């Protein structure tokens, strides 16, 4: 059977544990060489031990006699082998992704040849086993792969038909045994090959995109157009806003009031990266109102905290409505999108009416198309329109809708059908969907840009104003693309 062709969407995936979910080393400091360790675990004596027919001491004694080595050396060799056990984080992440993308529909089981003593040790090597619906061991059943009875036992206990399951094991004889009774078997080699093989289970671009996000959770650093890695809070907040899944992002949400664009909690200072890089020589990076406003609307902290921060923000808004980008009276920068994001925060918490001059600034930006070449911090017109649209959706306030709605729809329609980067297309789609503008062309173009691994390549979203350094984040681009495609599917179903 071709490993890439599944007859139907499986209901379950059954994983081996050793050399699939866990890695270990047969190399020890004892007199037992690695080749002998492999021979021992392939012996009939070891098979009896794994079935629970004999105890550990008897197993080691018989192994010592059979292989002409001392029993204490056997015990020490396997003690060191147990100490070498490490869960494969890539495979664990992949299994988590399978479960999440299936929205709980896919069941995940483990089926392992393992003694009760070894399983007791193994069960302490990983903090979270909850992604397994059930674990079947040879020592608890008295059966062992590749015995057909073991496979039939698992099928009976899980109420699965053979064709409803996929079996993953690193040993060919175990996979062939599964195939012989009608289970689709996959020989495991590494996580990336497993992902490519099981990937066809999930056919939709949205599901593939989520698989990419879950497999790479908490590893979505921003980088610049010069290739510098820059962990930042803003992209993490965009990912969280698009997915509503905090397990994907690196954010300290417990102690912050003001927020900074840069994420210093995760080992980065814009002044000194890895002890040698200065992002902008002489640069100064105070907390900013833009990231703080986004954080408040995404994280929704306690109302008392929110209102105290909004009160503080007002001190950085000029009488004419212009919003200063930074919490710093000496670093005065302005940007229409920053103004829109802060205004969205105020509207989101019922205080938009306090910033009428700022609403007029956003209206004039739309009227005069001042965003057409980007702004001080935001690179593309589609990005600017996206955040203006986010402002429009922040509240049901009639005055807000009447002031910006018709003009934003007109300006977004002007860009309909144009090409662009993945993040431009995703942001434009989201704005179009919110305003009931057709975005079929954008959808096709965005789908064409999806990568084989399910994600989308990073696109430039914002820039450092004084230097023009551009920032992109693959996680943020992918999260926005997924949201756009899912929203368009929902919109089509409604229509």
Short mmCIF file of C-alpha atoms in Angstrom, two decimals:
data_model
loop_
_atom_site.label_atom_id
_atom_site.label_comp_id
_atom_site.label_asym_id
_atom_site.label_seq_id
_atom_site.Cartn_x
_atom_site.Cartn_y
_atom_site.Cartn_z
CA UNK A 1 0.00 0.00 0.00
CA UNK A 2 1.35 3.43 -0.93
CA UNK A 3 2.18 5.23 2.33
CA UNK A 4 0.89 8.54 0.99
CA UNK A 5 -2.54 7.23 -0.02
CA UNK A 6 -5.17 6.79 2.66
CA UNK A 7 -8.41 5.01 1.70
CA UNK A 8 -10.39 7.16 4.13
CA UNK A 9 -9.86 9.63 6.92
CA UNK A 10 -8.56 7.44 9.78
CA UNK A 11 -10.16 7.58 13.19
CA UNK A 12 -6.96 6.81 15.06
CA UNK A 13 -3.17 6.75 14.86
CA UNK A 14 -1.29 4.13 16.91
CA UNK A 15 2.30 5.02 17.77
CA UNK A 16 5.18 2.91 18.98
CA UNK A 17 7.08 4.44 21.91
CA UNK A 18 10.75 3.38 21.77
CA UNK A 19 12.72 4.89 18.85
CA UNK A 20 9.62 6.82 17.77
CA UNK A 21 8.37 8.93 20.66
CA UNK A 22 11.50 8.32 22.74
CA UNK A 23 15.13 8.11 21.74
CA UNK A 24 17.75 6.18 23.67
CA UNK A 25 21.38 5.15 23.30
CA UNK A 26 22.73 1.56 23.46
CA UNK A 27 26.21 2.95 24.10
CA UNK A 28 27.22 2.47 27.73
CA UNK A 29 30.39 2.55 29.81
CA UNK A 30 30.01 -1.14 30.67
CA UNK A 31 31.53 -4.21 29.03
CA UNK A 32 28.29 -4.68 27.06
CA UNK A 33 28.80 -3.23 23.56
CA UNK A 34 26.01 -1.49 21.65
CA UNK A 35 25.71 -4.36 19.15
CA UNK A 36 25.14 -6.80 22.00
CA UNK A 37 22.53 -4.50 23.56
CA UNK A 38 20.62 -4.64 20.28
CA UNK A 39 20.98 -8.43 20.17
CA UNK A 40 19.71 -8.76 23.74
CA UNK A 41 16.51 -6.80 23.12
CA UNK A 42 15.88 -8.92 20.01
CA UNK A 43 16.28 -12.20 21.89
CA UNK A 44 13.52 -14.62 22.94
CA UNK A 45 14.54 -14.08 26.59
CA UNK A 46 13.84 -10.37 26.28
CA UNK A 47 10.55 -11.12 24.52
CA UNK A 48 9.43 -13.17 27.53
CA UNK A 49 10.48 -10.32 29.83
CA UNK A 50 8.52 -7.77 27.80
CA UNK A 51 5.45 -10.01 27.87
CA UNK A 52 5.68 -10.09 31.66
CA UNK A 53 6.38 -13.83 31.77
CA UNK A 54 9.61 -13.42 33.79
CA UNK A 55 10.85 -10.85 36.29
CA UNK A 56 13.73 -8.47 35.68
CA UNK A 57 16.30 -10.32 37.83
CA UNK A 58 15.57 -13.61 36.07
CA UNK A 59 15.77 -11.90 32.68
CA UNK A 60 19.18 -10.37 33.44
CA UNK A 61 20.48 -13.69 34.81
CA UNK A 62 19.38 -15.64 31.72
CA UNK A 63 20.71 -12.93 29.37
CA UNK A 64 24.07 -13.05 31.17
CA UNK A 65 24.28 -16.80 30.74
CA UNK A 66 23.20 -16.75 27.10
CA UNK A 67 25.59 -13.95 26.06
CA UNK A 68 28.46 -14.95 28.38
CA UNK A 69 28.56 -11.67 30.31
CA UNK A 70 27.99 -10.85 33.97
CA UNK A 71 24.48 -10.14 35.27
CA UNK A 72 25.62 -6.97 37.11
CA UNK A 73 27.02 -5.64 33.81
CA UNK A 74 23.69 -6.37 32.11
CA UNK A 75 21.82 -4.55 34.88
CA UNK A 76 24.18 -1.56 34.73
CA UNK A 77 24.07 -1.39 30.93
CA UNK A 78 20.28 -1.22 30.89
CA UNK A 79 20.27 1.23 33.77
CA UNK A 80 22.46 3.55 31.70
CA UNK A 81 20.26 2.97 28.65
CA UNK A 82 17.20 4.03 30.68
CA UNK A 83 19.05 7.13 31.84
CA UNK A 84 19.64 8.06 28.19
CA UNK A 85 15.91 8.10 27.39
CA UNK A 86 14.75 11.41 25.95
CA UNK A 87 11.35 12.25 24.47
CA UNK A 88 11.47 13.45 20.87
CA UNK A 89 10.10 16.98 21.18
CA UNK A 90 9.48 17.12 17.43
CA UNK A 91 7.32 13.97 17.45
CA UNK A 92 5.52 15.05 20.63
CA UNK A 93 4.73 18.42 19.02
CA UNK A 94 3.53 16.65 15.90
CA UNK A 95 1.16 14.43 17.89
CA UNK A 96 -0.19 17.45 19.75
CA UNK A 97 -0.72 19.10 16.37
CA UNK A 98 -2.60 16.08 15.03
CA UNK A 99 -4.94 16.17 18.01
CA UNK A 100 -5.54 19.90 17.87
CA UNK A 101 -6.08 20.11 14.12
CA UNK A 102 -8.58 17.25 14.26
CA UNK A 103 -10.43 19.18 17.01
CA UNK A 104 -10.46 16.05 19.12
CA UNK A 105 -11.88 13.77 16.41
CA UNK A 106 -8.64 11.86 15.92
CA UNK A 107 -7.76 9.38 18.65
CA UNK A 108 -4.11 8.70 19.43
CA UNK A 109 -2.89 5.48 21.04
CA UNK A 110 0.46 3.97 21.97
CA UNK A 111 1.34 0.31 21.46
CA UNK A 112 4.70 -0.73 22.83
CA UNK A 113 6.85 -3.78 23.50
CA UNK A 114 8.07 -2.83 26.96
CA UNK A 115 8.54 -4.44 30.36
CA UNK A 116 6.64 -3.16 33.38
CA UNK A 117 9.92 -1.96 34.95
CA UNK A 118 10.99 -0.07 31.85
CA UNK A 119 7.53 1.44 31.41
CA UNK A 120 7.58 2.66 35.02
CA UNK A 121 10.78 4.56 34.22
CA UNK A 122 9.58 5.74 30.82
CA UNK A 123 6.37 7.17 32.25
CA UNK A 124 8.39 9.65 34.32
CA UNK A 125 10.42 10.93 31.36
CA UNK A 126 7.65 13.10 29.92
CA UNK A 127 5.51 15.54 31.88
CA UNK A 128 2.39 15.31 29.74
CA UNK A 129 0.96 12.04 28.42
CA UNK A 130 -2.55 13.43 28.01
CA UNK A 131 -2.44 13.42 24.20
CA UNK A 132 -2.67 9.62 24.30
CA UNK A 133 -6.21 8.31 24.59
CA UNK A 134 -4.81 5.01 25.86
CA UNK A 135 -1.47 3.18 26.07
CA UNK A 136 -1.14 -0.56 25.41
CA UNK A 137 2.00 -2.33 26.64
CA UNK A 138 3.20 -5.87 26.07
CA UNK A 139 3.79 -6.38 29.79
CA UNK A 140 0.20 -5.52 30.70
CA UNK A 141 -1.40 -7.61 27.94
CA UNK A 142 0.97 -10.59 27.76
CA UNK A 143 1.20 -9.99 24.01
CA UNK A 144 3.97 -8.52 21.91
CA UNK A 145 4.43 -7.07 18.43
CA UNK A 146 4.51 -8.52 15.80
CA UNK A 147 2.05 -11.09 17.25
CA UNK A 148 -1.27 -10.59 15.39
CA UNK A 149 -3.16 -11.15 18.64
CA UNK A 150 -1.70 -7.91 20.06
CA UNK A 151 -3.00 -5.87 17.12
CA UNK A 152 -6.43 -7.51 17.32
CA UNK A 153 -6.51 -6.83 21.05
CA UNK A 154 -5.87 -3.11 20.49
CA UNK A 155 -8.55 -2.96 17.79
CA UNK A 156 -11.10 -4.66 20.06
CA UNK A 157 -10.33 -2.41 23.01
CA UNK A 158 -10.52 0.76 20.92
CA UNK A 159 -13.54 -0.42 18.91
CA UNK A 160 -11.71 0.27 15.67
CA UNK A 161 -11.88 -1.50 12.35
CA UNK A 162 -8.44 -2.22 10.82
CA UNK A 163 -9.01 0.24 7.99
CA UNK A 164 -9.84 3.01 10.49
CA UNK A 165 -6.35 3.02 12.03
CA UNK A 166 -2.83 4.06 11.04
CA UNK A 167 0.09 2.35 12.76
CA UNK A 168 3.54 3.99 13.14
CA UNK A 169 6.57 1.91 14.19
CA UNK A 170 10.31 2.00 13.51
CA UNK A 171 10.54 -1.77 12.87
CA UNK A 172 9.54 -3.10 9.47
CA UNK A 173 8.34 -6.49 10.81
CA UNK A 174 5.86 -4.73 13.12
CA UNK A 175 4.55 -2.56 10.30
CA UNK A 176 4.16 -5.57 7.98
CA UNK A 177 2.22 -7.39 10.71
CA UNK A 178 -0.14 -4.42 10.92
CA UNK A 179 -0.54 -4.37 7.14
CA UNK A 180 -1.39 -8.08 7.05
CA UNK A 181 -4.49 -7.56 9.18
CA UNK A 182 -5.59 -4.46 7.25
CA UNK A 183 -4.10 -1.63 9.33
CA UNK A 184 -2.25 1.02 7.32
CA UNK A 185 1.35 0.82 8.54
CA UNK A 186 4.08 3.46 8.30
CA UNK A 187 7.76 2.76 8.97
CA UNK A 188 9.05 5.64 11.11
CA UNK A 189 12.39 7.23 10.23
CA UNK A 190 12.13 10.84 11.42
CA UNK A 191 9.54 13.49 12.26
CA UNK A 192 9.72 15.38 8.96
CA UNK A 193 9.11 12.19 6.95
CA UNK A 194 6.27 11.27 9.29
CA UNK A 195 4.72 14.70 8.77
CA UNK A 196 4.91 14.35 4.99
CA UNK A 197 3.39 10.86 5.16
CA UNK A 198 0.57 11.66 7.54
CA UNK A 199 0.03 15.12 6.06
CA UNK A 200 -2.47 13.90 3.44
CA UNK A 201 -4.84 12.99 6.28
CA UNK A 202 -5.51 16.70 6.57
CA UNK A 203 -6.40 18.03 3.16
CA UNK A 204 -7.50 21.62 3.71
CA UNK A 205 -5.00 24.51 3.57
CA UNK A 206 -6.33 25.76 6.91
CA UNK A 207 -5.62 22.41 8.60
CA UNK A 208 -2.17 22.25 7.05
CA UNK A 209 -1.51 25.78 8.28
CA UNK A 210 -2.53 24.87 11.80
CA UNK A 211 -0.28 21.80 11.64
CA UNK A 212 2.63 24.12 10.85
CA UNK A 213 1.77 26.42 13.76
CA UNK A 214 1.37 23.64 16.31
CA UNK A 215 4.54 21.84 15.22
CA UNK A 216 6.53 25.07 15.64
CA UNK A 217 4.72 26.47 18.68
CA UNK A 218 6.63 29.08 20.70
CA UNK A 219 9.37 29.24 18.08
CA UNK A 220 8.12 32.15 15.98
CA UNK A 221 10.85 34.74 16.28
CA UNK A 222 10.74 37.84 14.17
CA UNK A 223 13.67 38.56 11.89
CA UNK A 224 14.87 41.59 9.97
CA UNK A 225 15.66 42.08 6.30
CA UNK A 226 19.34 41.66 7.23
CA UNK A 227 18.63 38.23 8.75
CA UNK A 228 18.87 39.26 12.41
CA UNK A 229 16.60 37.30 14.76
CA UNK A 230 14.60 39.68 16.94
CA UNK A 231 12.12 38.16 19.43
CA UNK A 232 9.29 40.65 19.77
CA UNK A 233 5.95 40.96 21.54
CA UNK A 234 4.00 42.52 18.69
CA UNK A 235 4.14 39.49 16.37
CA UNK A 236 3.28 37.17 19.26
CA UNK A 237 0.20 39.28 19.96
CA UNK A 238 -0.80 39.17 16.28
CA UNK A 239 -0.55 35.36 16.35
CA UNK A 240 -2.62 35.19 19.52
CA UNK A 241 -5.19 37.62 18.12
CA UNK A 242 -5.58 35.50 14.98
CA UNK A 243 -5.64 32.06 16.65
CA UNK A 244 -6.81 32.63 20.25
CA UNK A 245 -4.34 29.92 21.27
CA UNK A 246 -1.84 30.98 23.91
CA UNK A 247 0.10 27.70 23.62
CA UNK A 248 1.54 28.97 20.32
CA UNK A 249 3.26 32.10 21.62
CA UNK A 250 6.00 33.29 23.94
CA UNK A 251 4.36 35.98 26.03
CA UNK A 252 4.66 36.98 29.66
CA UNK A 253 1.08 38.02 30.37
CA UNK A 254 1.20 38.07 34.15
CA UNK A 255 3.03 41.19 35.23
CA UNK A 256 2.97 43.70 32.42
CA UNK A 257 1.24 47.05 32.35
CA UNK A 258 3.06 48.91 29.61
CA UNK A 259 4.36 46.79 26.76
CA UNK A 260 7.47 47.04 24.62
CA UNK A 261 7.75 45.96 20.99
CA UNK A 262 10.80 43.87 21.90
CA UNK A 263 10.49 40.73 24.00
CA UNK A 264 13.36 41.06 26.48
CA UNK A 265 11.85 38.35 28.75
CA UNK A 266 12.90 35.72 26.23
CA UNK A 267 16.56 36.55 26.11
CA UNK A 268 16.77 39.53 23.78
CA UNK A 269 17.79 43.12 24.24
CA UNK A 270 17.73 45.29 21.12
CA UNK A 271 20.91 46.88 22.39
CA UNK A 272 22.94 43.68 22.50
CA UNK A 273 22.03 40.38 20.81
CA UNK A 274 24.24 37.38 21.64
CA UNK A 275 26.72 39.78 23.18
CA UNK A 276 27.69 41.44 19.94
CA UNK A 277 24.83 42.76 17.83
CA UNK A 278 23.39 46.22 18.25
CA UNK A 279 20.22 46.49 16.16
CA UNK A 280 20.45 50.25 15.83
CA UNK A 281 23.68 51.77 17.14
CA UNK A 282 22.75 54.29 19.80
CA UNK A 283 19.12 53.24 19.52
CA UNK A 284 16.70 53.72 22.39
CA UNK A 285 13.63 51.51 22.69
CA UNK A 286 11.14 52.63 25.34
CA UNK A 287 7.77 50.97 25.93
CA UNK A 288 5.28 51.95 23.25
CA UNK A 289 1.57 52.71 23.06
CA UNK A 290 1.09 50.62 19.90
CA UNK A 291 2.13 47.30 21.45
CA UNK A 292 0.38 48.18 24.72
CA UNK A 293 -2.89 48.93 22.90
CA UNK A 294 -2.70 45.66 20.97
CA UNK A 295 -1.92 43.72 24.16
CA UNK A 296 -4.90 45.21 25.98
CA UNK A 297 -7.36 44.35 23.19
CA UNK A 298 -5.98 40.82 22.76
CA UNK A 299 -5.40 39.83 26.39
CA UNK A 300 -8.37 41.71 27.96
CA UNK A 301 -6.90 42.22 31.45
CA UNK A 302 -8.82 43.36 34.52
CA UNK A 303 -10.96 46.48 33.79
CA UNK A 304 -9.30 48.43 36.59
CA UNK A 305 -5.88 47.82 35.02
CA UNK A 306 -7.22 48.71 31.58
CA UNK A 307 -8.76 51.98 32.67
CA UNK A 308 -5.65 53.07 34.53
CA UNK A 309 -3.59 52.41 31.40
CA UNK A 310 -6.06 54.27 29.18
CA UNK A 311 -5.91 57.20 31.59
CA UNK A 312 -2.13 57.13 31.27
CA UNK A 313 -2.27 56.90 27.47
CA UNK A 314 -4.29 60.11 27.27
CA UNK A 315 -1.22 61.96 28.57
CA UNK A 316 0.57 60.93 25.36
CA UNK A 317 -2.14 62.09 22.99
CA UNK A 318 -1.91 65.66 21.68
CA UNK A 319 -4.93 68.00 21.75
CA UNK A 320 -5.18 67.59 17.96
CA UNK A 321 -5.59 63.81 18.41
CA UNK A 322 -2.11 62.71 17.29
CA UNK A 323 -0.91 59.76 19.36
CA UNK A 324 2.74 59.62 20.36
CA UNK A 325 4.23 56.22 19.64
CA UNK A 326 6.33 55.97 22.81
CA UNK A 327 5.95 56.44 26.53
CA UNK A 328 8.76 58.95 26.39
CA UNK A 329 8.49 62.73 26.14
CA UNK A 330 11.86 62.97 24.42
CA UNK A 331 11.21 60.37 21.69
CA UNK A 332 8.25 61.85 19.87
CA UNK A 333 7.10 59.85 16.85
CA UNK A 334 3.72 59.76 15.13
CA UNK A 335 2.03 57.19 12.91
CA UNK A 336 -1.58 57.03 11.68
CA UNK A 337 -1.76 53.26 12.28
CA UNK A 338 -0.49 53.68 15.84
CA UNK A 339 -3.26 56.26 16.31
CA UNK A 340 -5.79 53.77 14.89
CA UNK A 341 -4.59 50.98 17.18
CA UNK A 342 -4.76 53.12 20.30
CA UNK A 343 -8.20 54.37 19.24
CA UNK A 344 -9.32 50.76 18.70
CA UNK A 345 -8.23 50.02 22.25
CA UNK A 346 -10.29 52.91 23.61
CA UNK A 347 -13.36 51.88 21.58
CA UNK A 348 -12.91 48.26 22.62
CA UNK A 349 -13.30 49.30 26.25
CA UNK A 350 -16.13 51.75 25.69
CA UNK A 351 -14.07 54.95 25.78
CA UNK A 352 -13.66 55.76 22.10
CA UNK A 353 -15.77 58.89 22.44
CA UNK A 354 -12.91 60.46 24.43
CA UNK A 355 -10.68 60.56 21.34
CA UNK A 356 -12.82 62.27 18.71
CA UNK A 357 -9.84 64.22 17.26
CA UNK A 358 -7.96 60.91 16.79
CA UNK A 359 -10.92 59.45 14.89
CA UNK A 360 -10.77 62.48 12.60
CA UNK A 361 -7.06 61.83 11.97
CA UNK A 362 -7.84 58.26 10.85
CA UNK A 363 -10.72 59.51 8.68
CA UNK A 364 -8.42 62.01 6.94
CA UNK A 365 -5.77 59.31 6.41
CA UNK A 366 -8.39 57.29 4.54
CA UNK A 367 -9.78 60.30 2.71
CA UNK A 368 -6.41 61.49 1.44
CA UNK A 369 -4.86 57.99 1.07
CA UNK A 370 -1.86 58.98 3.19
CA UNK A 371 -1.26 55.26 3.81
CA UNK A 372 -0.67 54.40 0.13
CA UNK A 373 3.11 54.09 0.57
CA UNK A 374 2.88 52.82 4.12
CA UNK A 375 3.44 54.86 7.25
CA UNK A 376 6.35 55.63 9.54
CA UNK A 377 6.25 52.12 11.04
CA UNK A 378 3.95 50.06 8.79
CA UNK A 379 5.14 49.03 5.39
CA UNK A 380 2.21 48.38 3.06
CA UNK A 381 -1.17 49.99 2.34
CA UNK A 382 -2.91 46.63 2.94
CA UNK A 383 -1.38 46.45 6.39
CA UNK A 384 -2.58 49.98 7.16
CA UNK A 385 -6.10 49.23 5.90
CA UNK A 386 -6.15 46.04 7.96
CA UNK A 387 -5.53 47.96 11.18
CA UNK A 388 -8.05 50.63 10.17
CA UNK A 389 -10.50 47.77 9.65
CA UNK A 390 -9.59 46.34 13.02
CA UNK A 391 -10.50 49.71 14.52
CA UNK A 392 -13.86 49.62 12.74
CA UNK A 393 -14.58 46.17 14.19
CA UNK A 394 -13.52 47.11 17.72
CA UNK A 395 -16.96 48.45 18.62
CA UNK A 396 -20.57 48.62 17.48
CA UNK A 397 -20.50 52.36 18.03
CA UNK A 398 -22.73 53.94 15.37
CA UNK A 399 -20.65 57.10 15.09
CA UNK A 400 -17.50 55.04 14.47
CA UNK A 401 -19.26 52.93 11.83
CA UNK A 402 -20.69 55.96 10.03
CA UNK A 403 -17.42 57.89 10.12
CA UNK A 404 -15.10 55.18 8.81
CA UNK A 405 -17.25 52.41 7.30
CA UNK A 406 -18.15 53.76 3.84
CA UNK A 407 -14.73 55.36 3.29
CA UNK A 408 -12.83 52.26 4.38
CA UNK A 409 -14.94 50.09 2.07
CA UNK A 410 -14.21 52.41 -0.83
CA UNK A 411 -10.47 52.42 -0.18
CA UNK A 412 -10.31 48.65 0.30
CA UNK A 413 -12.25 48.06 -2.92
CA UNK A 414 -9.64 50.13 -4.73
CA UNK A 415 -7.06 47.48 -3.85
CA UNK A 416 -9.24 44.47 -4.59
CA UNK A 417 -7.64 42.04 -7.03
CA UNK A 418 -4.10 43.41 -6.70
CA UNK A 419 -1.24 41.03 -5.99
CA UNK A 420 0.94 41.27 -2.91
CA UNK A 421 2.90 39.39 -0.30
CA UNK A 422 1.25 36.67 1.78
CA UNK A 423 0.65 38.98 4.72
CA UNK A 424 -0.71 41.72 2.42
CA UNK A 425 -3.15 39.26 0.85
CA UNK A 426 -4.22 37.85 4.21
CA UNK A 427 -4.74 41.27 5.76
CA UNK A 428 -6.62 42.50 2.69
CA UNK A 429 -8.84 39.41 2.73
CA UNK A 430 -9.72 39.97 6.38
CA UNK A 431 -10.62 43.59 5.70
CA UNK A 432 -12.63 42.62 2.61
CA UNK A 433 -14.56 39.93 4.49
CA UNK A 434 -15.42 42.35 7.29
CA UNK A 435 -16.72 44.85 4.72
CA UNK A 436 -18.47 42.26 2.49
CA UNK A 437 -16.11 42.80 -0.46
CA UNK A 438 -15.36 39.91 -2.79
CA UNK A 439 -11.83 38.55 -2.26
CA UNK A 440 -11.77 35.49 -4.52
CA UNK A 441 -8.63 36.68 -6.33
CA UNK A 442 -6.80 37.28 -3.04
CA UNK A 443 -7.83 33.84 -1.82
CA UNK A 444 -6.45 32.10 -4.92
CA UNK A 445 -3.21 34.05 -4.74
CA UNK A 446 -2.79 33.35 -1.03
CA UNK A 447 -3.34 29.62 -1.54
CA UNK A 448 -0.68 29.64 -4.25
CA UNK A 449 1.82 30.99 -1.72
CA UNK A 450 1.31 28.23 0.86
CA UNK A 451 4.53 26.26 1.43
CA UNK A 452 4.89 22.49 1.45
CA UNK A 453 5.22 22.48 5.25
CA UNK A 454 1.80 24.15 5.57
CA UNK A 455 3.03 27.61 6.54
CA UNK A 456 3.51 30.81 4.60
CA UNK A 457 6.83 32.59 4.25
CA UNK A 458 7.30 35.67 6.38
CA UNK A 459 6.36 38.99 4.82
CA UNK A 460 7.43 42.42 5.98
CA UNK A 461 4.82 43.88 8.31
CA UNK A 462 6.52 46.82 10.03
CA UNK A 463 9.82 48.67 10.06
CA UNK A 464 11.99 50.55 12.48
CA UNK A 465 11.22 54.13 11.54
CA UNK A 466 14.59 55.87 11.70
CA UNK A 467 16.62 53.15 9.99
CA UNK A 468 14.00 51.52 7.77
CA UNK A 469 14.94 48.04 9.07
CA UNK A 470 12.09 45.71 8.07
CA UNK A 471 10.58 43.07 10.36
CA UNK A 472 8.77 39.89 9.38
CA UNK A 473 7.49 36.85 11.24
CA UNK A 474 6.51 33.56 9.64
CA UNK A 475 4.19 32.61 12.49
CA UNK A 476 2.28 35.89 12.23
CA UNK A 477 1.99 35.62 8.46
CA UNK A 478 0.74 32.02 8.73
CA UNK A 479 -1.71 32.81 11.53
CA UNK A 480 -3.22 35.70 9.55
CA UNK A 481 -3.38 33.57 6.38
CA UNK A 482 -5.20 30.78 8.26
CA UNK A 483 -7.66 33.26 9.75
CA UNK A 484 -8.29 34.83 6.34
CA UNK A 485 -8.89 31.51 4.60
CA UNK A 486 -11.09 30.16 7.42
CA UNK A 487 -13.08 33.42 7.49
CA UNK A 488 -13.58 33.30 3.74
CA UNK A 489 -14.84 29.71 3.97
CA UNK A 490 -17.32 30.73 6.67
CA UNK A 491 -18.38 33.73 4.60
CA UNK A 492 -19.03 31.53 1.55
CA UNK A 493 -21.09 29.08 3.64
CA UNK A 494 -23.23 31.90 4.98
CA UNK A 495 -23.84 33.23 1.48
#
